[in-house]
XYZ file of C-alpha atoms in Angstrom:
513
model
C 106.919 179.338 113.380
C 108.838 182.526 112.281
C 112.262 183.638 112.599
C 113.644 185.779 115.261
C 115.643 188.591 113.661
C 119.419 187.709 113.895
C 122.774 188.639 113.239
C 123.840 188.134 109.692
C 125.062 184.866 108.665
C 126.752 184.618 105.163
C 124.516 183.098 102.312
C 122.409 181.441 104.218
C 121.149 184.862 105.877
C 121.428 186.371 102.615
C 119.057 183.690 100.833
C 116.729 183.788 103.909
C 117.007 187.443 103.636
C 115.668 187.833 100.299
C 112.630 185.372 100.551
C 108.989 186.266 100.672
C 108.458 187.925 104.111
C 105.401 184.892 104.428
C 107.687 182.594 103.643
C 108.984 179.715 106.416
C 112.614 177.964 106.857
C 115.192 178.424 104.077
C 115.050 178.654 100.394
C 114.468 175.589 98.249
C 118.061 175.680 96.988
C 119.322 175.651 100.468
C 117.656 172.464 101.935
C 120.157 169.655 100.475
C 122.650 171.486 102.648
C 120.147 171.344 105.535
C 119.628 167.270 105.127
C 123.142 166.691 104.490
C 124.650 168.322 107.569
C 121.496 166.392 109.964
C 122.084 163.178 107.336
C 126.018 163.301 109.194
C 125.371 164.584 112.444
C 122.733 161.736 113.134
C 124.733 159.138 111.339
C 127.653 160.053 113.497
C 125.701 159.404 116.630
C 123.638 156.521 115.215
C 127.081 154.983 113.786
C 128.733 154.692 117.127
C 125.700 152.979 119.017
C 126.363 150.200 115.877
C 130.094 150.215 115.901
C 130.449 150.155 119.563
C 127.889 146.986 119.779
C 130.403 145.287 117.359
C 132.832 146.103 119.198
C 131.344 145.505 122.735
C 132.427 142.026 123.027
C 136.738 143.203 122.043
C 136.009 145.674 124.435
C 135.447 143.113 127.318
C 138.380 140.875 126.210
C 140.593 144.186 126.206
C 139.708 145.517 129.679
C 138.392 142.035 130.953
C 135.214 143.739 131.994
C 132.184 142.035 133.142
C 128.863 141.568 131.406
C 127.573 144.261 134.026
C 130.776 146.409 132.365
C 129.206 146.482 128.935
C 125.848 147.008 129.458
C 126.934 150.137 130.931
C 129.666 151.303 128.132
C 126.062 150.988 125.846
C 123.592 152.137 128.103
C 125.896 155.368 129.714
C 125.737 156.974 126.101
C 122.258 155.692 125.476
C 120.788 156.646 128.977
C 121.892 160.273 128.573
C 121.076 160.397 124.839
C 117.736 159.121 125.710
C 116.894 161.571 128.800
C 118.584 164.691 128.012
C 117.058 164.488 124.931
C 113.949 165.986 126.488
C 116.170 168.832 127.586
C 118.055 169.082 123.610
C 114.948 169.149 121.520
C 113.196 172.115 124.312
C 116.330 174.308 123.977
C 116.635 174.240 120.785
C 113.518 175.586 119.795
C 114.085 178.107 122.878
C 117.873 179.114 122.149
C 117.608 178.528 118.531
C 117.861 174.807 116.930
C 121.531 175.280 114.583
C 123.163 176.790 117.795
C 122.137 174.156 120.136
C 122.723 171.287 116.848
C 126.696 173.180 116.080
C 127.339 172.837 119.980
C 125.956 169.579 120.721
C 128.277 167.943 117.567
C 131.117 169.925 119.225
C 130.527 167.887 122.029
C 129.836 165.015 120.642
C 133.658 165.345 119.245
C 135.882 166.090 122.094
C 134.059 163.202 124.054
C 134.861 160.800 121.302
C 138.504 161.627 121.369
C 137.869 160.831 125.624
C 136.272 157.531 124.274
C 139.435 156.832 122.054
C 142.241 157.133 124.228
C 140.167 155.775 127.907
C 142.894 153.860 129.939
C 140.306 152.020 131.913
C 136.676 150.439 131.457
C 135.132 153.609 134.217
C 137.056 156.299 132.005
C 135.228 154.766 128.894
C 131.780 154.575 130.287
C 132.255 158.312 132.033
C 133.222 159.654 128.225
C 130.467 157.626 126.429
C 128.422 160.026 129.037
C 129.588 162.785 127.807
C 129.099 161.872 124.195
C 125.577 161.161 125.023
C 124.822 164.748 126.194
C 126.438 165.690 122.788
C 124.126 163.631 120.968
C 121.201 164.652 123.262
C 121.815 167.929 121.870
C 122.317 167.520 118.258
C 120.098 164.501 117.210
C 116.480 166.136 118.207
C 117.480 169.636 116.089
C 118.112 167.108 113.323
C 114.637 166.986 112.838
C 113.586 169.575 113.804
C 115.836 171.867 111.276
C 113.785 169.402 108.550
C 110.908 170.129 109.611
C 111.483 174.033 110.252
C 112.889 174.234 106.639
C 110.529 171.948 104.480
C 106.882 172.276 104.246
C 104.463 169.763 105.362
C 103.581 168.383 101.967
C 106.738 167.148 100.950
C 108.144 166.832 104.550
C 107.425 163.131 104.206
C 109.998 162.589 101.476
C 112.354 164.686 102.957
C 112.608 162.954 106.262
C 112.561 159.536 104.291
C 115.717 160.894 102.820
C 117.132 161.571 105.809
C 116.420 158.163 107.632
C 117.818 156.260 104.062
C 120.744 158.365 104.050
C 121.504 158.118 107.796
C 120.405 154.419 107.328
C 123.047 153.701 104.638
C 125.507 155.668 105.871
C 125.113 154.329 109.644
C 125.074 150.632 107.920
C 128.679 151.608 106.688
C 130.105 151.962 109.938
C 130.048 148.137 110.656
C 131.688 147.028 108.173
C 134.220 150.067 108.057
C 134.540 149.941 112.312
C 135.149 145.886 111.743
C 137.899 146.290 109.295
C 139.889 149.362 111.579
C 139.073 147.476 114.418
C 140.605 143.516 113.469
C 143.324 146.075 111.632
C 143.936 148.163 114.393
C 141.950 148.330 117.812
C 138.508 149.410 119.093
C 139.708 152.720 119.820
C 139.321 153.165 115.998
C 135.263 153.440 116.651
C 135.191 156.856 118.236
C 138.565 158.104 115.857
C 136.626 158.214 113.161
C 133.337 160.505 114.276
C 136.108 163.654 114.112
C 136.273 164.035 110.104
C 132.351 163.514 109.683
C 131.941 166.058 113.063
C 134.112 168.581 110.957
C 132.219 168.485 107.590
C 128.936 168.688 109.329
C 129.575 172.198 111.504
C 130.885 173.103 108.011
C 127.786 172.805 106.455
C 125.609 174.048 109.295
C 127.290 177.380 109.741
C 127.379 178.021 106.312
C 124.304 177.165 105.268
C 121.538 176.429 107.571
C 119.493 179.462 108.657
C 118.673 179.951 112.964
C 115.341 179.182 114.103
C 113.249 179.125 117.244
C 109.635 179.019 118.701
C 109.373 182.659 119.704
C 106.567 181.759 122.101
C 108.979 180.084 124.226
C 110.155 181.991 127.467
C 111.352 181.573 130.559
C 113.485 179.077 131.930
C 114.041 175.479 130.861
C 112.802 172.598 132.652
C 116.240 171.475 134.497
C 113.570 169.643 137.443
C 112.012 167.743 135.084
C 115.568 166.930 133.156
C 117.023 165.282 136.346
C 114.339 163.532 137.273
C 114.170 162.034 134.049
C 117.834 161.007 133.890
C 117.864 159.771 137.829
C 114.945 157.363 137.211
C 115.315 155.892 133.868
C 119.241 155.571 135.852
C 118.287 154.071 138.753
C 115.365 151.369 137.148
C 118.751 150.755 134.757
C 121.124 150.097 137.138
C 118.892 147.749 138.765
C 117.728 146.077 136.238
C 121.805 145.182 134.886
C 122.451 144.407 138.798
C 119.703 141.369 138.261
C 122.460 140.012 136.011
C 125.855 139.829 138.198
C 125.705 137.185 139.956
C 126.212 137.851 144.041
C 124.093 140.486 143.419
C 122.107 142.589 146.548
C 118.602 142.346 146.554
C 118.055 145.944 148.099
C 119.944 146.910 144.340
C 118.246 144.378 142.440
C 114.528 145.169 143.202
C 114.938 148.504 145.317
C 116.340 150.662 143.001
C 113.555 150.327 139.746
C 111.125 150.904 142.344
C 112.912 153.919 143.529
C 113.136 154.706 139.700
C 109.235 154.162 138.742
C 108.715 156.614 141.774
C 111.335 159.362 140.301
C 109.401 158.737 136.747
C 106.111 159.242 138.314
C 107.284 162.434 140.352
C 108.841 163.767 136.332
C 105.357 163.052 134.734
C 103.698 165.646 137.509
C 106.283 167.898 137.781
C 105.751 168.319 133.670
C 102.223 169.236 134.448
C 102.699 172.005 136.105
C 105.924 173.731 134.651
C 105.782 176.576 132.504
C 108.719 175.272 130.101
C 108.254 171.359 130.298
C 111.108 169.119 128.663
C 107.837 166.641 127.857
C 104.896 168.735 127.169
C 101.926 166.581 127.983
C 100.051 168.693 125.836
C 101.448 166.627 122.743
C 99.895 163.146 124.142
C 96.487 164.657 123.416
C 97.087 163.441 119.667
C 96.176 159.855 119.586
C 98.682 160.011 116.758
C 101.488 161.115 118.435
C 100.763 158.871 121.986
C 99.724 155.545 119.535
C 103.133 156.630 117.575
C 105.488 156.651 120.686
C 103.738 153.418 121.912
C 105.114 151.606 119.035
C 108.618 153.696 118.930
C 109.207 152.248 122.588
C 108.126 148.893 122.036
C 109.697 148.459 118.765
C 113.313 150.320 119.065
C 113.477 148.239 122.551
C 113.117 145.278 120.625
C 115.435 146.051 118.335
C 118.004 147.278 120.978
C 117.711 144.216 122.600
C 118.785 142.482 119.394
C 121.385 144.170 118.048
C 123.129 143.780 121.958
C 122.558 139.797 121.664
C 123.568 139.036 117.659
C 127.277 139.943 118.363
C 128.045 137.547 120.624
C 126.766 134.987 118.669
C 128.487 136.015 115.379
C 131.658 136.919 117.506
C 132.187 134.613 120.411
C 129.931 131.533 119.048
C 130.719 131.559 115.473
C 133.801 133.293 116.057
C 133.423 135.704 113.055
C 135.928 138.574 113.218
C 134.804 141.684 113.943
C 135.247 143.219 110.059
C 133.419 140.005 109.027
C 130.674 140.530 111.687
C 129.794 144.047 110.821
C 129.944 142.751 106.854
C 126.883 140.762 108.343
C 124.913 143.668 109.126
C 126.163 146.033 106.556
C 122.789 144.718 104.493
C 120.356 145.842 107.711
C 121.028 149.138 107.271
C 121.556 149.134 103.580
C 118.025 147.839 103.322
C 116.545 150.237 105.741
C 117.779 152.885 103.971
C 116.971 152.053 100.261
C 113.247 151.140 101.743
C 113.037 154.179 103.758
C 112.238 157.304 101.339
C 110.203 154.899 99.224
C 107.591 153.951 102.373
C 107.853 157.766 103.313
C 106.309 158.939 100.258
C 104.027 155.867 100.716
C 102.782 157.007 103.858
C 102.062 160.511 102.836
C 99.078 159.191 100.460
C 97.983 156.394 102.258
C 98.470 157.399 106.179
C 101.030 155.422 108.529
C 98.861 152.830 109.952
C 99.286 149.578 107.561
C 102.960 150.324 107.741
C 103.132 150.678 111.463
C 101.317 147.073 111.547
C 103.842 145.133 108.705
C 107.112 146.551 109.832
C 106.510 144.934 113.585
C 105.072 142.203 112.730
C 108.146 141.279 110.474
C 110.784 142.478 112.722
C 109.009 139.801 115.448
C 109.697 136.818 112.858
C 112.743 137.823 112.337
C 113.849 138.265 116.068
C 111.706 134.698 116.949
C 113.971 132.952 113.695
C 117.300 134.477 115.265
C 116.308 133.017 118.547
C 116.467 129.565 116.999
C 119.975 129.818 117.085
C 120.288 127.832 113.566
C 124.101 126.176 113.156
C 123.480 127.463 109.368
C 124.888 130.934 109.334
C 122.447 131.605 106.090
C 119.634 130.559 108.146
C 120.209 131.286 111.311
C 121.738 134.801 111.061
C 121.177 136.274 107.491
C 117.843 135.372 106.053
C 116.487 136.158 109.761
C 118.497 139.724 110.041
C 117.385 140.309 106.401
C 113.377 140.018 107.635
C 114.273 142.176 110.328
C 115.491 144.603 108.221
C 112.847 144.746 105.726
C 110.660 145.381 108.949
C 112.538 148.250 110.150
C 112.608 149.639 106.735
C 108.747 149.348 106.468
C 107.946 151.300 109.866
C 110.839 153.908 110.290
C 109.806 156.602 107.880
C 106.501 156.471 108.295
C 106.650 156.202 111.947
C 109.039 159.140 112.428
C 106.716 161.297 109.833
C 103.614 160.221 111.676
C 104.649 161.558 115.499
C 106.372 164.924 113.647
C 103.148 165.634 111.638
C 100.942 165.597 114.691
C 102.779 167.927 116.554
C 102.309 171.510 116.466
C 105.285 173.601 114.091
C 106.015 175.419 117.349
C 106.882 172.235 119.227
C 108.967 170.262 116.835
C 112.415 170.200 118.657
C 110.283 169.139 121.692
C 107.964 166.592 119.794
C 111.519 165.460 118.356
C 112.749 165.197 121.684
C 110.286 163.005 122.867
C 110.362 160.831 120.223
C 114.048 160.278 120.121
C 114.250 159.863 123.857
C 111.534 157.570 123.457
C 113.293 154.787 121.476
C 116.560 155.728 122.856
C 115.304 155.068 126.634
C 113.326 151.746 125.318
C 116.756 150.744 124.245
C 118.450 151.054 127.416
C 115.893 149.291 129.311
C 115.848 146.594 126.260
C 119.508 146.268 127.029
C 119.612 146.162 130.506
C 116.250 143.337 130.686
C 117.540 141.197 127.836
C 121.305 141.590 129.378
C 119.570 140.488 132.690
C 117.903 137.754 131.283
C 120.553 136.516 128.681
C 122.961 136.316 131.635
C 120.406 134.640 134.194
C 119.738 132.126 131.934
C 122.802 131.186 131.059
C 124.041 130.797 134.834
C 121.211 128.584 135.606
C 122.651 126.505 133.121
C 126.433 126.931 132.720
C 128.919 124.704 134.903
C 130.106 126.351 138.045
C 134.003 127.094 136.462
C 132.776 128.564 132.800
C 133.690 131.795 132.136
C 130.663 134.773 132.640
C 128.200 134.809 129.871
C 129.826 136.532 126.231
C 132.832 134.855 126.886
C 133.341 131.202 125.731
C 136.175 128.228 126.612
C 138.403 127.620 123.253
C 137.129 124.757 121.077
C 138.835 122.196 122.377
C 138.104 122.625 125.866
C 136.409 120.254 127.714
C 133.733 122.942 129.284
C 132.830 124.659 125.433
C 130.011 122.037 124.553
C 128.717 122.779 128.009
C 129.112 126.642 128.160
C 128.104 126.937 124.224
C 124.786 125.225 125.524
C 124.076 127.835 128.109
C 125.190 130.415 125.982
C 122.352 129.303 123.065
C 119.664 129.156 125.865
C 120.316 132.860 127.246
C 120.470 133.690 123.715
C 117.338 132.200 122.683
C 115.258 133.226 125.468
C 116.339 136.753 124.984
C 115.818 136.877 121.314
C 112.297 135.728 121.963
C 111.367 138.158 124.232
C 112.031 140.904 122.184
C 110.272 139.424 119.065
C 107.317 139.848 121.359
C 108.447 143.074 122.261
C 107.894 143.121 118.131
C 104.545 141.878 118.256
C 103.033 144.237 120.926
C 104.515 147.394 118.933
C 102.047 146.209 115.830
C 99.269 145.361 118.545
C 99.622 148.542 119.866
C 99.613 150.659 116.586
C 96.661 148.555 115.584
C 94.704 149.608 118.446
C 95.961 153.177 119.048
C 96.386 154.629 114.967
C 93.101 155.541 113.517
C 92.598 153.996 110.110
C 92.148 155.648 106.550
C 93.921 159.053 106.124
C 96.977 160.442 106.616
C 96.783 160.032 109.982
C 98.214 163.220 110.754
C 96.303 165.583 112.783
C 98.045 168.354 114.343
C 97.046 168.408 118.657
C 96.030 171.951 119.704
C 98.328 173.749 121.728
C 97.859 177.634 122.897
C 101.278 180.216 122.433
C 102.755 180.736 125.987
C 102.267 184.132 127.528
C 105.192 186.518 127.073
């Protein structure tokens, strides 16, 4: 990669300026500044996908919404995150990767202060759209800038900083959200992204030097975008429809198959577009295909989770919601302590054995949660703890892995795909286990309880009844995606080669000018 002559930028132009012409990215002195403004931009996103889930179920008491409600005040952000993402990570190395990062936390911003003040449960979901294109644009340049400023050799420890850092900052937000939250309202989740957007435009237009692949020309691949976004949206909106009860069967089955046939028309349309949003090109690495095999199958099971736990910790156990997001504050406190420490590991010993362990402990974790233990030490904290130790086994090295074997050139777009990859996984997680959760707990459930993640008080005669249903949707649920957890290490078993880094760059030719 080299840098496109620009405009002058302050000190970090004048820095960049005085380098070694054969020199790539930004001085040394100038990369904390580069991982602490993508440490807060990422957090920022990754922090409201957590606070909002601890939130979700005061959000359906507030506006009375429906199960069906929910799903989409998640899965609106996370479907857009996930699919424009193709589109963020391709423009930024076209357009150059700070511009596209600065505008997509701008964004990001103004559609959290949408989020904050919605009157209605369709205003919220339409804003948490909008702050999913924000975050479509600024989470794929956050690795991207990494990897365009550090070299490969120590580009393993760098991005384990950045996942422990965004880990134990985005493990702050529960806890934090809880307390403003129970103290205040819900709104308080999207309030406070505006101080953290602020110090992080701060730091990138002060200090981050442009960048850009400048063998990308030519338009960008807007056909491929929409199909994208209209089929992982319409196999979403069919799968939550499953759900609601009274539901049309045209909706229920029609539209994923009308979905898997938009999905199929995006994967030929990217083989034949100058500019694709999802260069195919990239799944010749067995590294990088074997990598985003486990990234779907093991973000969707951890989606899946994290959408089930609160109701069980809110409406079951009736936790409040500061005390609820205390109980994960140690999930991302552990992933983020572990995370720099198995990124370094995985630079000497390649990311297979790690890609293996993490899964395989985040499925005994998921299958113990499933129990549905009366013990809260049991049944919720030693389980979330294995789950955690999982996640902070496989992130780093995972993320490292599918960055290493793409080409320099491509990383916003390898970025992309990745991202989108365990963002999309997680809005089809939600919408099955939703689906399923809810089905379940009809079948079971008297006729008059209320819909499933809402319970009768304590003393009414329907709770034992209702809490029963509620523990079987729950524990089917939970068990499906701890074997959504067990087919992520199956997969990287079969798919990662063994011995060595593991790394191997795929071979891609410069585009024609």
């Amino acid at each position: 990669m080299t840098h496109r002559p620009f405009a002058p930028q302050g000190r970090a132009y004048q820095r960049l300026a005085a380098k070694d012409p054969g020199d790539k990215g930004c001085l040394p002195a100038s990369r904390p500044y580069v991982l602490a403004a993508t440490i807060l931009a990422s957090a920022m996103a990754f922090i409201d996908s957590t606070v909002v889930n601890i939130a979700a179920p005061v959000i359906q008491a507030g506006f009375d919404a429906s199960i069906r409600d929910l799903q989409w005040v998640l899965n609106s952000y996370l479907l857009m995150l996930g699919a424009l993402m193709l589109v963020g990570g391709g423009l930024g190395d076209r357009i150059g990767r700070r511009r596209v990062f600065v505008i997509g936390i701008v964004v990001f911003a103004i559609a959290s202060v949408a989020c904050a003040i919605a009157p209605t449960v369709l205003f919220l979901i339409v804003a948490r759209v909008a702050q999913g294109i924000g975050a479509a644009l600024l989470v794929p340049q956050s690795l991207a800038l990494i990897s365009a400023n550090y070299p490969k050799e120590i580009r393993g420890r760098a991005i384990g900083t950045w996942a422990a850092a965004s880990a134990v900052t985005t493990a702050l937000g529960p806890p934090l959200g809880g307390l403003l939250i129970d103290l205040l309202s819900w709104r308080m989740a999207f309030w406070i992204n505006l101080p953290i957007a602020a110090v992080a435009i701060w730091l990138a237009l002060k200090h981050i030097p442009e960048s850009r692949d400048e063998h990308a020309v030519g338009s960008v691949d807007w056909q491929g975008a929409l199909l994208a976004t209209l089929g992982f949206g319409a196999v979403t909106y069919g799968l939550i429809a499953i759900g609601e009860p009274g539901g049309l069967p045209l909706l229920e089955f029609g539209l994923p198959v009308v979905g898997i046939i938009l999905l199929a028309a995006f994967i030929a349309v990217e083989g034949r577009v100058r500019n694709p949003v999802m260069p195919l090109e990239l799944f010749r690495s067995r590294v990088f295909t074997g990598g985003n095999m486990v990234t779907v199958l093991l973000y969707g099971a951890l989606s899946g989770s994290l959408f089930l736990l609160p109701f069980d910790l809110l409406v079951r156990r009736e936790l409040t919601t500061a005390e609820a997001g205390l109980t994960i504050l140690p999930f991302g406190l552990i992933i983020g302590f572990m995370s720099r420490w198995m990124g370094a590991l995985a630079d000497r010993h390649g990311p297979r054995p790690f890609l293996i362990v993490g899964p395989l402990l985040v499925a005994v974790g998921c299958g113990v949660l499933a129990l549905g233990l009366d013990s809260f030490w049991l049944g919720v904290m030693v389980p979330a703890i294995i789950l955690a130790v999982g996640m902070g086994v496989v992130v780093s090295p995972l993320t490292t892995a599918v960055m290493n074997a793409a080409p320099q050139e491509k990383s916003g777009a390898a970025s992309g795909v990745n991202n989108a990859a365990s963002r999309l996984a997680g809005v089809i997680a939600v919408a099955v286990i939703g689906a399923v959760a809810s089905l379940v707990y009809r079948a079971e459930a008297p006729a008059d309880a209320p819909r499933f993640g809402l319970l009768p008080e304590a003393d009414h005669p329907l709770r034992a009844a209702a809490e029963s249903a509620f523990l079987s949707g729950y524990a089917v649920g939970m068990a499906a995606v701890a074997v959504g957890a067990l087919l992520a290490a199956i997969a990287a078993f079969w798919t990662l080669p063994k011995g060595g880094a593991g790394t191997e760059r795929v071979a891609t030719e410069p585009a024609s000018p």
